[in-house]
Amino acid sequence: MRDPTGGTDLEERCERLEYPVMRADAAAAFSDVTVAVGAEETNLGVVISESDRDSFANPEELYTQLTESVGEPL
């Protein structure tokens, strides 16, 4: 994972948001995070923006959405 915040783990980053959080706000908060998934890189902001959810009630919902969307633990 390439994270310009200095290596903050994704669960911590999810916890720093205020909940409930709207999809667009969550996407903006992760727009600078790119993870390696297989041989490709995936931007987590894009992953969130393409979610079918309008909002996330808590950090666990957001983290679960991220891991399910990329298909592997982050």
PDB file of C-alpha atoms in Angstrom:
ATOM      1  CA  MET A   1       0.000   0.000   0.000  1.00  0.00           C
ATOM      2  CA  ARG A   2       1.182   3.478  -0.777  1.00  0.00           C
ATOM      3  CA  ASP A   3      -0.193   5.817   1.897  1.00  0.00           C
ATOM      4  CA  PRO A   4       1.144   9.391   2.041  1.00  0.00           C
ATOM      5  CA  THR A   5      -0.076   9.811   5.618  1.00  0.00           C
ATOM      6  CA  GLY A   6       3.047   8.082   6.871  1.00  0.00           C
ATOM      7  CA  GLY A   7       1.836   4.511   7.034  1.00  0.00           C
ATOM      8  CA  THR A   8      -1.336   4.927   9.063  1.00  0.00           C
ATOM      9  CA  ASP A   9      -3.191   1.666   8.985  1.00  0.00           C
ATOM     10  CA  LEU A  10      -6.505   1.655   7.126  1.00  0.00           C
ATOM     11  CA  GLU A  11      -8.605   0.702  10.138  1.00  0.00           C
ATOM     12  CA  GLU A  12      -7.198   3.699  12.030  1.00  0.00           C
ATOM     13  CA  ARG A  13      -7.868   5.925   9.062  1.00  0.00           C
ATOM     14  CA  CYS A  14     -11.479   4.711   8.966  1.00  0.00           C
ATOM     15  CA  GLU A  15     -11.826   5.468  12.683  1.00  0.00           C
ATOM     16  CA  ARG A  16     -10.708   9.085  12.214  1.00  0.00           C
ATOM     17  CA  LEU A  17     -13.778   9.991  10.152  1.00  0.00           C
ATOM     18  CA  GLU A  18     -16.939  11.352  11.760  1.00  0.00           C
ATOM     19  CA  TYR A  19     -19.893   8.971  11.485  1.00  0.00           C
ATOM     20  CA  PRO A  20     -22.243   8.603   9.873  1.00  0.00           C
ATOM     21  CA  VAL A  21     -20.155   9.593   6.857  1.00  0.00           C
ATOM     22  CA  MET A  22     -21.512  10.136   3.364  1.00  0.00           C
ATOM     23  CA  ARG A  23     -20.001   8.133   0.516  1.00  0.00           C
ATOM     24  CA  ALA A  24     -18.545  11.243  -1.181  1.00  0.00           C
ATOM     25  CA  ASP A  25     -16.840  12.381   2.032  1.00  0.00           C
ATOM     26  CA  ALA A  26     -15.390   8.930   2.680  1.00  0.00           C
ATOM     27  CA  ALA A  27     -14.165   8.752  -0.921  1.00  0.00           C
ATOM     28  CA  ALA A  28     -12.452  12.129  -0.546  1.00  0.00           C
ATOM     29  CA  ALA A  29     -10.788  10.986   2.688  1.00  0.00           C
ATOM     30  CA  PHE A  30      -9.262   7.990   0.882  1.00  0.00           C
ATOM     31  CA  SER A  31      -8.533   9.619  -2.484  1.00  0.00           C
ATOM     32  CA  ASP A  32      -4.801   9.632  -1.757  1.00  0.00           C
ATOM     33  CA  VAL A  33      -4.579   5.939  -0.806  1.00  0.00           C
ATOM     34  CA  THR A  34      -3.572   3.358  -3.392  1.00  0.00           C
ATOM     35  CA  VAL A  35      -3.214  -0.347  -2.619  1.00  0.00           C
ATOM     36  CA  ALA A  36      -1.627  -3.151  -4.600  1.00  0.00           C
ATOM     37  CA  VAL A  37      -4.194  -5.819  -5.424  1.00  0.00           C
ATOM     38  CA  GLY A  38      -2.560  -8.623  -7.310  1.00  0.00           C
ATOM     39  CA  ALA A  39      -0.542  -7.063 -10.104  1.00  0.00           C
ATOM     40  CA  GLU A  40      -2.665  -3.906 -10.204  1.00  0.00           C
ATOM     41  CA  GLU A  41      -2.992  -0.792  -8.067  1.00  0.00           C
ATOM     42  CA  THR A  42      -6.388   0.313  -6.812  1.00  0.00           C
ATOM     43  CA  ASN A  43      -7.300   3.743  -5.458  1.00  0.00           C
ATOM     44  CA  LEU A  44      -9.519   3.374  -2.394  1.00  0.00           C
ATOM     45  CA  GLY A  45     -11.236   6.699  -3.011  1.00  0.00           C
ATOM     46  CA  VAL A  46     -12.454   5.365  -6.342  1.00  0.00           C
ATOM     47  CA  VAL A  47     -13.514   2.090  -4.709  1.00  0.00           C
ATOM     48  CA  ILE A  48     -15.632   3.976  -2.172  1.00  0.00           C
ATOM     49  CA  SER A  49     -17.097   6.352  -4.766  1.00  0.00           C
ATOM     50  CA  GLU A  50     -18.265   3.354  -6.807  1.00  0.00           C
ATOM     51  CA  SER A  51     -19.962   1.754  -3.797  1.00  0.00           C
ATOM     52  CA  ASP A  52     -23.722   1.308  -3.891  1.00  0.00           C
ATOM     53  CA  ARG A  53     -23.981   2.630  -0.321  1.00  0.00           C
ATOM     54  CA  ASP A  54     -24.976   6.242   0.266  1.00  0.00           C
ATOM     55  CA  SER A  55     -23.304   6.401   3.685  1.00  0.00           C
ATOM     56  CA  PHE A  56     -21.468   4.396   6.318  1.00  0.00           C
ATOM     57  CA  ALA A  57     -22.723   4.244   9.903  1.00  0.00           C
ATOM     58  CA  ASN A  58     -19.396   3.351  11.534  1.00  0.00           C
ATOM     59  CA  PRO A  59     -15.734   2.538  10.809  1.00  0.00           C
ATOM     60  CA  GLU A  60     -16.416  -1.195  10.625  1.00  0.00           C
ATOM     61  CA  GLU A  61     -18.940  -0.740   7.800  1.00  0.00           C
ATOM     62  CA  LEU A  62     -16.483   1.340   5.794  1.00  0.00           C
ATOM     63  CA  TYR A  63     -13.564  -1.044   6.342  1.00  0.00           C
ATOM     64  CA  THR A  64     -15.745  -4.033   5.433  1.00  0.00           C
ATOM     65  CA  GLN A  65     -16.845  -2.281   2.241  1.00  0.00           C
ATOM     66  CA  LEU A  66     -13.214  -1.651   1.304  1.00  0.00           C
ATOM     67  CA  THR A  67     -12.066  -5.228   1.880  1.00  0.00           C
ATOM     68  CA  GLU A  68     -15.089  -6.730   0.098  1.00  0.00           C
ATOM     69  CA  SER A  69     -14.643  -4.401  -2.868  1.00  0.00           C
ATOM     70  CA  VAL A  70     -10.980  -5.200  -3.430  1.00  0.00           C
ATOM     71  CA  GLY A  71     -11.523  -8.906  -2.743  1.00  0.00           C
ATOM     72  CA  GLU A  72      -8.832  -9.370  -0.120  1.00  0.00           C
ATOM     73  CA  PRO A  73      -7.855  -8.177   3.362  1.00  0.00           C
ATOM     74  CA  LEU A  74      -6.150  -4.798   3.458  1.00  0.00           C
TER      75      LEU A  74
END
